[in-house]
Short mmCIF file of C-alpha atoms in Angstrom, two decimals:
data_model
loop_
_atom_site.label_atom_id
_atom_site.label_comp_id
_atom_site.label_asym_id
_atom_site.label_seq_id
_atom_site.Cartn_x
_atom_site.Cartn_y
_atom_site.Cartn_z
CA MET A 1 30.90 5.25 -69.26
CA ASN A 2 31.14 2.01 -67.25
CA LEU A 3 32.76 3.96 -64.38
CA PHE A 4 29.74 6.29 -64.10
CA ILE A 5 27.30 3.36 -64.18
CA SER A 6 29.25 1.58 -61.43
CA PHE A 7 29.27 4.76 -59.29
CA ASP A 8 25.50 5.21 -59.72
CA LEU A 9 24.88 1.63 -58.63
CA VAL A 10 26.94 2.14 -55.48
CA MET A 11 25.00 5.32 -54.65
CA LEU A 12 21.66 3.60 -55.19
CA ARG A 13 22.64 0.71 -52.94
CA THR A 14 23.67 3.17 -50.21
CA ILE A 15 20.37 5.08 -50.47
CA TYR A 16 18.34 1.85 -50.35
CA ARG A 17 20.31 0.69 -47.32
CA HIS A 18 19.53 3.95 -45.45
CA LEU A 19 15.86 3.83 -46.44
CA PHE A 20 15.59 0.25 -45.19
CA PHE A 21 17.16 1.25 -41.87
CA LEU A 22 14.71 4.17 -41.48
CA LEU A 23 11.75 1.89 -42.20
CA LEU A 24 12.91 -0.44 -39.45
CA LEU A 25 13.13 2.44 -36.98
CA PHE A 26 9.71 3.90 -37.83
CA PRO A 27 7.52 1.33 -35.99
CA VAL A 28 9.78 1.49 -32.92
CA THR A 29 9.52 5.29 -32.81
CA GLN A 30 5.76 5.15 -33.24
CA LEU A 31 5.51 2.54 -30.45
CA SER A 32 7.58 4.68 -28.07
CA ILE A 33 5.42 7.74 -28.69
CA HIS A 34 2.24 5.71 -28.26
CA ALA A 35 3.51 4.14 -25.02
CA GLN A 36 3.86 7.57 -23.41
CA ASN A 37 0.55 8.99 -24.60
CA LEU A 38 -1.01 10.60 -21.53
CA THR A 39 -4.51 10.94 -22.97
CA GLY A 40 -7.01 9.49 -20.52
CA ILE A 41 -8.24 9.57 -16.94
CA TRP A 42 -5.83 9.72 -14.01
CA ARG A 43 -7.21 9.37 -10.50
CA GLY A 44 -5.69 9.44 -7.03
CA TYR A 45 -5.14 12.09 -4.42
CA PHE A 46 -2.85 14.79 -3.10
CA ILE A 47 -1.65 15.24 0.47
CA THR A 48 -0.96 18.78 1.68
CA ASN A 49 2.07 19.65 3.76
CA ALA A 50 -0.35 19.97 6.69
CA GLY A 51 -1.39 16.31 6.24
CA GLU A 52 -4.84 16.84 4.67
CA LYS A 53 -5.76 14.34 1.96
CA TYR A 54 -7.88 15.41 -1.04
CA LYS A 55 -9.09 13.22 -3.90
CA LEU A 56 -7.87 14.30 -7.32
CA GLU A 57 -8.75 13.40 -10.90
CA PHE A 58 -7.25 14.55 -14.19
CA GLN A 59 -8.88 14.16 -17.61
CA ILE A 60 -5.99 14.81 -20.02
CA ASN A 61 -6.05 15.48 -23.74
CA GLY A 62 -2.51 14.64 -24.86
CA SER A 63 -3.14 14.52 -28.60
CA SER A 64 -0.23 16.87 -29.32
CA PRO A 65 3.20 15.20 -28.85
CA ASN A 66 4.50 17.64 -26.25
CA PHE A 67 1.40 19.50 -25.13
CA SER A 68 -1.47 18.56 -22.84
CA SER A 69 -4.72 20.19 -21.86
CA GLY A 70 -7.73 19.07 -19.91
CA VAL A 71 -9.64 19.48 -16.66
CA SER A 72 -8.97 18.66 -13.03
CA TYR A 73 -11.36 17.67 -10.24
CA SER A 74 -10.38 18.00 -6.58
CA TYR A 75 -12.72 17.20 -3.72
CA LEU A 76 -12.90 16.53 0.04
CA ASP A 77 -16.13 14.61 0.85
CA VAL A 78 -19.03 17.11 0.92
CA ARG A 79 -17.07 20.07 2.25
CA PHE A 80 -15.13 20.99 -0.87
CA TYR A 81 -15.39 20.35 -4.60
CA GLY A 82 -13.68 22.15 -7.47
CA LYS A 83 -13.27 21.77 -11.22
CA ALA A 84 -10.62 23.69 -13.16
CA THR A 85 -9.34 23.91 -16.73
CA MET A 86 -5.63 23.25 -17.15
CA THR A 87 -2.78 23.30 -19.61
CA GLY A 88 0.66 21.77 -19.59
CA SER A 89 3.67 20.30 -21.36
CA PHE A 90 5.32 16.88 -21.36
CA THR A 91 9.08 16.37 -21.78
CA ARG A 92 9.67 12.86 -23.10
CA ASP A 93 13.38 12.74 -22.30
CA ASN A 94 12.84 12.76 -18.52
CA LYS A 95 9.09 11.92 -18.60
CA ASN A 96 8.24 15.16 -16.80
CA LEU A 97 4.69 16.54 -16.99
CA LYS A 98 4.11 20.12 -15.91
CA ILE A 99 0.44 21.06 -15.44
CA ARG A 100 -0.91 24.50 -14.56
CA GLU A 101 -4.54 25.12 -13.70
CA ILE A 102 -5.88 28.16 -15.60
CA LYS A 103 -9.11 28.89 -13.75
CA THR A 104 -11.88 27.22 -11.78
CA VAL A 105 -15.15 26.61 -13.65
CA GLU A 106 -17.06 24.97 -10.79
CA ILE A 107 -16.52 25.46 -7.06
CA LYS A 108 -18.23 24.43 -3.82
CA ASN A 109 -16.69 25.35 -0.47
CA MET A 110 -18.82 24.88 2.64
CA ASP A 111 -16.11 26.45 4.82
CA GLY A 112 -16.36 29.69 2.85
CA GLY A 113 -13.43 31.63 1.44
CA GLY A 114 -11.93 31.64 -2.02
CA ALA A 115 -10.36 28.92 -4.11
CA CYS A 116 -6.78 28.05 -4.95
CA ILE A 117 -5.40 27.00 -8.33
CA MET A 118 -2.57 24.49 -8.58
CA ASN A 119 0.73 24.10 -10.38
CA TYR A 120 1.80 20.43 -10.71
CA ASP A 121 5.27 19.01 -11.35
CA LEU A 122 4.79 15.31 -12.10
CA PHE A 123 6.78 12.39 -13.47
CA TYR A 124 5.44 9.48 -15.51
CA GLU A 125 6.28 5.95 -14.43
CA LYS A 126 5.16 2.53 -15.66
CA SER A 127 5.28 -0.63 -13.54
CA GLY A 128 4.02 -3.68 -15.42
CA LYS A 129 0.60 -2.74 -16.76
CA GLU A 130 0.16 0.06 -14.21
CA GLU A 131 0.89 3.70 -15.15
CA PHE A 132 1.47 6.44 -12.58
CA LEU A 133 1.93 10.19 -12.35
CA GLU A 134 3.65 11.25 -9.15
CA GLY A 135 5.24 14.47 -7.96
CA THR A 136 4.51 17.69 -6.12
CA PHE A 137 2.21 20.70 -6.34
CA LEU A 138 2.16 24.35 -5.31
CA GLY A 139 -0.96 26.44 -4.96
CA LYS A 140 -1.87 30.11 -5.04
CA PRO A 141 -5.15 31.98 -4.46
CA GLU A 142 -7.26 32.46 -7.57
CA VAL A 143 -7.93 36.04 -8.68
CA LYS A 144 -10.43 36.78 -11.44
CA GLY A 145 -10.77 39.99 -13.45
CA ARG A 146 -7.35 41.42 -12.61
CA PRO A 147 -3.67 40.37 -12.55
CA ASN A 148 -2.86 37.77 -9.91
CA PRO A 149 -0.41 39.26 -7.37
CA TYR A 150 0.22 35.95 -5.56
CA SER A 151 3.08 33.49 -6.00
CA TRP A 152 3.01 29.71 -6.31
CA GLY A 153 3.21 28.32 -2.79
CA ASP A 154 1.10 31.02 -1.13
CA CYS A 155 -1.70 28.41 -0.95
CA GLY A 156 0.68 25.73 0.34
CA GLY A 157 1.93 22.62 -1.40
CA GLY A 158 2.26 18.88 -1.07
CA LYS A 159 2.59 15.56 -2.90
CA VAL A 160 0.51 14.05 -5.70
CA TYR A 161 -0.20 10.37 -6.49
CA LEU A 162 -2.22 9.47 -9.60
CA ARG A 163 -2.86 6.24 -11.49
CA ARG A 164 -4.29 5.75 -14.98
CA VAL A 165 -7.84 4.37 -14.76
CA THR A 166 -10.65 3.67 -17.20
CA THR A 167 -13.61 5.09 -15.28
CA SER A 168 -14.50 8.53 -13.96
CA ASP A 169 -16.46 9.76 -10.96
CA PHE A 170 -17.48 12.78 -13.03
CA TYR A 171 -18.65 13.91 -16.46
CA ILE A 172 -16.36 12.53 -19.19
CA GLU A 173 -15.12 15.38 -21.37
CA PRO A 174 -15.89 15.26 -25.12
CA PHE A 175 -12.20 15.03 -26.07
CA LEU A 176 -12.01 11.63 -24.30
CA ARG A 177 -15.09 10.03 -25.78
CA GLY A 178 -14.13 7.20 -28.08
CA LYS A 179 -10.45 7.47 -27.08
CA ILE A 180 -10.45 5.43 -23.88
CA LYS A 181 -11.49 1.85 -23.32
CA THR A 182 -13.82 1.38 -20.40
CA THR A 183 -13.93 -1.84 -18.41
CA PRO A 184 -17.11 -3.18 -16.84
CA VAL A 185 -17.27 -3.19 -13.05
CA ILE A 186 -17.04 -6.75 -11.78
CA ILE A 187 -18.73 -7.37 -8.46
CA ASN A 188 -17.07 -10.08 -6.43
CA GLN A 189 -19.73 -12.67 -5.59
CA PRO A 190 -19.42 -14.53 -2.27
CA PRO A 191 -18.63 -18.23 -2.59
CA ILE A 192 -21.62 -20.59 -2.65
CA LYS A 193 -21.87 -22.65 0.51
CA LYS A 194 -22.27 -26.37 -0.11
CA ASP A 195 -25.00 -28.22 1.78
CA THR A 196 -23.42 -30.80 3.97
CA VAL A 197 -25.23 -33.37 6.09
CA LYS A 198 -24.05 -33.27 9.64
CA SER A 199 -23.54 -36.73 11.10
CA LYS A 200 -23.84 -37.33 14.80
CA PRO A 201 -20.55 -38.34 16.35
CA THR A 202 -20.46 -41.93 17.52
CA THR A 203 -19.08 -42.21 21.03
CA PRO A 204 -17.92 -45.57 22.38
CA PRO A 205 -19.86 -46.92 25.39
CA VAL A 206 -18.37 -45.95 28.72
CA LYS A 207 -17.10 -48.89 30.69
CA LYS A 208 -18.20 -48.69 34.32
CA PRO A 209 -15.83 -49.89 37.01
CA VAL A 210 -16.56 -53.33 38.45
CA VAL A 211 -17.95 -53.09 41.99
CA ASN A 212 -17.08 -55.97 44.37
CA THR A 213 -20.29 -56.81 46.27
CA LYS A 214 -18.61 -59.27 48.67
CA PRO A 215 -19.05 -58.10 52.29
CA VAL A 216 -15.97 -56.82 54.01
CA GLU A 217 -14.77 -58.81 57.05
CA ASN A 218 -14.18 -56.72 60.20
CA LYS A 219 -10.81 -57.67 61.69
CA PRO A 220 -10.03 -56.91 65.33
CA ILE A 221 -7.96 -53.82 65.94
CA VAL A 222 -4.67 -54.51 67.73
CA LYS A 223 -3.06 -51.58 69.56
CA ASN A 224 0.75 -51.60 69.57
CA ASN A 225 2.32 -49.34 72.19
CA PRO A 226 5.86 -48.55 71.00
CA PRO A 227 8.58 -48.52 73.71
CA ILE A 228 9.68 -45.17 75.06
CA VAL A 229 13.14 -44.29 73.75
CA ASN A 230 15.13 -41.39 75.21
CA LYS A 231 16.48 -39.47 72.22
CA PRO A 232 19.64 -37.38 72.60
CA LYS A 233 19.14 -33.64 72.61
CA THR A 234 19.95 -31.98 69.35
CA ASP A 235 21.08 -28.44 68.66
CA THR A 236 17.98 -26.47 67.55
CA THR A 237 19.92 -23.44 66.30
CA VAL A 238 19.01 -22.87 62.65
CA THR A 239 21.62 -21.34 60.36
CA LYS A 240 19.90 -19.34 57.61
CA ILE A 241 21.42 -19.87 54.17
CA ASN A 242 20.73 -17.18 51.61
CA PRO A 243 20.09 -18.79 48.21
CA PRO A 244 21.70 -17.17 45.16
CA PRO A 245 19.47 -14.57 43.46
CA ILE A 246 17.30 -15.95 40.69
CA VAL A 247 17.71 -14.07 37.43
CA LYS A 248 14.57 -14.23 35.32
CA THR A 249 15.22 -14.47 31.61
CA ASN A 250 12.42 -13.99 29.13
CA PRO A 251 13.07 -16.30 26.19
CA PRO A 252 12.18 -14.78 22.82
CA VAL A 253 8.65 -15.56 21.76
CA ILE A 254 8.78 -17.38 18.43
CA VAL A 255 5.56 -16.96 16.47
CA PRO A 256 5.12 -19.67 13.83
CA LYS A 257 4.93 -18.33 10.29
CA PRO A 258 1.40 -18.54 8.84
CA ALA A 259 0.89 -20.62 5.71
CA VAL A 260 0.14 -17.56 3.55
CA LEU A 261 3.62 -16.22 4.36
CA LYS A 262 5.24 -19.58 3.61
CA ASN A 263 3.48 -20.34 0.36
CA ARG A 264 3.94 -16.92 -1.29
CA THR A 265 7.04 -14.96 -2.22
CA ASN A 266 7.81 -12.20 0.29
CA GLU A 267 9.29 -9.25 -1.63
CA LEU A 268 11.02 -6.40 0.22
CA MET A 269 9.51 -3.03 -0.72
CA LYS A 270 11.61 -0.80 1.56
CA SER A 271 13.78 -0.77 4.71
CA LEU A 272 13.16 2.11 7.10
CA ILE A 273 15.49 3.31 9.87
CA VAL A 274 13.54 5.06 12.64
CA THR A 275 14.78 7.02 15.65
CA ASN A 276 11.53 6.81 17.62
CA ARG A 277 10.23 3.56 19.10
CA ASP A 278 6.54 4.46 18.74
CA ILE A 279 5.39 3.71 15.19
CA ILE A 280 2.10 4.65 13.48
CA VAL A 281 1.35 3.03 10.11
CA LYS A 282 -1.53 4.23 7.91
CA LEU A 283 -2.62 2.34 4.80
CA TYR A 284 -4.67 3.91 1.99
CA ASP A 285 -5.90 2.65 -1.37
CA ASN A 286 -3.39 3.88 -3.94
CA GLY A 287 -5.37 5.50 -6.74
CA GLU A 288 -8.87 4.33 -7.62
CA ILE A 289 -10.81 2.76 -4.77
CA ASP A 290 -11.58 -0.64 -6.30
CA ASP A 291 -12.31 -2.90 -3.31
CA ASP A 292 -8.69 -3.98 -2.69
CA THR A 293 -8.64 -6.10 0.50
CA ILE A 294 -5.53 -6.90 2.56
CA SER A 295 -4.34 -8.64 5.71
CA VAL A 296 -1.32 -7.31 7.62
CA TYR A 297 1.17 -9.26 9.73
CA LEU A 298 3.73 -7.83 12.16
CA ASP A 299 6.53 -10.32 12.83
CA ASN A 300 4.22 -13.17 11.70
CA LYS A 301 1.46 -12.00 14.07
CA LEU A 302 -1.87 -11.05 12.46
CA MET A 303 -2.66 -7.36 12.99
CA LEU A 304 -5.40 -6.73 10.38
CA SER A 305 -7.55 -9.43 8.79
CA SER A 306 -9.25 -8.98 5.40
CA LYS A 307 -9.66 -5.21 5.64
CA ARG A 308 -10.84 -3.15 2.66
CA LEU A 309 -8.61 -0.26 1.55
CA SER A 310 -10.26 3.11 1.03
CA ALA A 311 -9.60 6.84 1.30
CA ALA A 312 -9.86 6.50 5.10
CA PRO A 313 -6.67 4.96 6.54
CA LEU A 314 -6.27 1.54 8.13
CA THR A 315 -4.11 2.31 11.18
CA ILE A 316 -1.60 0.09 13.00
CA LYS A 317 0.36 1.22 16.07
CA PHE A 318 3.25 -0.64 17.65
CA THR A 319 6.31 0.03 19.82
CA ILE A 320 9.77 -1.26 18.98
CA ASP A 321 11.59 -2.98 21.86
CA GLU A 322 15.11 -1.68 22.45
CA ASP A 323 16.37 -5.26 22.82
CA ASP A 324 14.77 -6.31 19.53
CA SER A 325 15.24 -3.45 17.09
CA ASP A 326 14.25 -5.22 13.84
CA HIS A 327 10.64 -5.79 12.80
CA GLU A 328 8.82 -6.80 9.61
CA LEU A 329 5.41 -5.66 8.42
CA ILE A 330 3.95 -7.88 5.67
CA MET A 331 0.98 -6.93 3.48
CA VAL A 332 -0.99 -9.87 2.04
CA ALA A 333 -3.43 -9.41 -0.84
CA GLU A 334 -6.73 -11.12 -0.02
CA ASN A 335 -8.02 -10.16 -3.48
CA LEU A 336 -6.93 -8.06 -6.47
CA GLY A 337 -9.92 -5.71 -6.46
CA ARG A 338 -11.57 -4.74 -9.70
CA ILE A 339 -8.29 -3.46 -11.18
CA PRO A 340 -5.28 -5.76 -10.49
CA PRO A 341 -2.86 -5.72 -8.80
CA ASN A 342 -3.60 -4.91 -5.15
CA THR A 343 -1.98 -1.50 -4.53
CA SER A 344 -1.82 0.69 -1.45
CA LEU A 345 0.04 3.66 -0.03
CA MET A 346 1.72 3.24 3.35
CA VAL A 347 2.36 6.37 5.41
CA VAL A 348 4.69 5.80 8.40
CA GLU A 349 5.04 8.25 11.28
CA ALA A 350 7.82 7.79 13.84
CA GLY A 351 8.01 10.91 15.98
CA GLU A 352 9.06 13.71 13.64
CA GLN A 353 10.00 11.25 10.87
CA ARG A 354 7.55 10.57 8.03
CA PHE A 355 7.88 8.00 5.25
CA GLU A 356 5.70 7.07 2.27
CA VAL A 357 5.93 3.65 0.63
CA ARG A 358 3.93 2.47 -2.38
CA ILE A 359 2.88 -1.15 -1.91
CA THR A 360 2.05 -3.71 -4.61
CA SER A 361 0.99 -7.27 -3.75
CA THR A 362 -0.59 -10.13 -5.67
CA GLU A 363 -1.92 -13.61 -4.98
CA GLN A 364 1.62 -14.94 -5.51
CA LYS A 365 3.67 -12.16 -3.85
CA ASN A 366 3.47 -10.46 -0.45
CA ALA A 367 4.94 -7.00 0.21
CA VAL A 368 7.43 -6.55 3.06
CA VAL A 369 8.50 -3.33 4.81
CA ARG A 370 11.30 -3.63 7.40
CA PHE A 371 11.76 -1.37 10.39
CA ARG A 372 15.02 -0.89 12.29
CA TYR A 373 15.27 1.25 15.42
CA ARG A 374 18.40 3.33 15.87
CA LYS A 375 18.94 5.47 18.95
CA PRO A 376 19.11 9.16 18.07
CA ASP A 377 22.54 10.79 18.31
#
């Protein structure tokens, strides 16, 4: 009898131990699922393979663990606007979100022609408090009322960049009401100028030179006729001496580092190797346009001063010298916009090469992109 009682006690202790372990795991599992909840508004843009940039917004209902639905808005100023319903699935292991537009429900195309629906292949990423969806898309012409004979890619493709935001440029869908926290828009007020009394500069009196008023005595002029001396004749033949050639050397111009580059941390975002010396850099606001303002330095020299990022690019062009193949471009945050931190997308074109770099800078940290020229093989 005592043996059975002892055995039951051991079993009960084992069961309690497992239950306690499961209770410890439960909050962690719930936290992980909550951290990857995609429900909300995601705004940014997509760039086609032809280089056209369209604004894009998703309103996602991710209430089901592995399933998402919602609507998408894509627009290009006043020329094009489209709204579509969409469905998709999210794989938590690799954080992959696949979205397929079902049909357009609103469309405006001033250029005429039909509409395309999109198939998105995106990946979720979190950096600090910022959340991103990035990936690619393929499009195909929309056909209504009959089977669609087209394939994904017949309408082209490109890259997608989205960031989670709390506001929408459009109608907020009912499934999002009460589920997202909205933040008030904060307008940056200009600093108040202090009234200062200007004081006139005091200049010391100018001392005039002392003028001697005593009359000048006129002394008689004595003419001295020097004796005539017969000088020996000298050889007047001039031998021309060619001086050694002067080689001009241009010392490197050292530009002093501005204080904003000394007092902040300069963090390397990316190093790019280019095979063309002519470089074009375009800077866009990455995600929601929230009044991010930046200054840009090239090798410590100011190129852009306090420029606002938007959907239209800020463009910098420069040529790399063959004798000095390394250059640094530094982005300085002049403010953090309405939604910190200051983020931008850099698109670099060097001949046929094209690079895209996502930039993040703060009031303590500058973003650095290095360029190195390498002669093509």
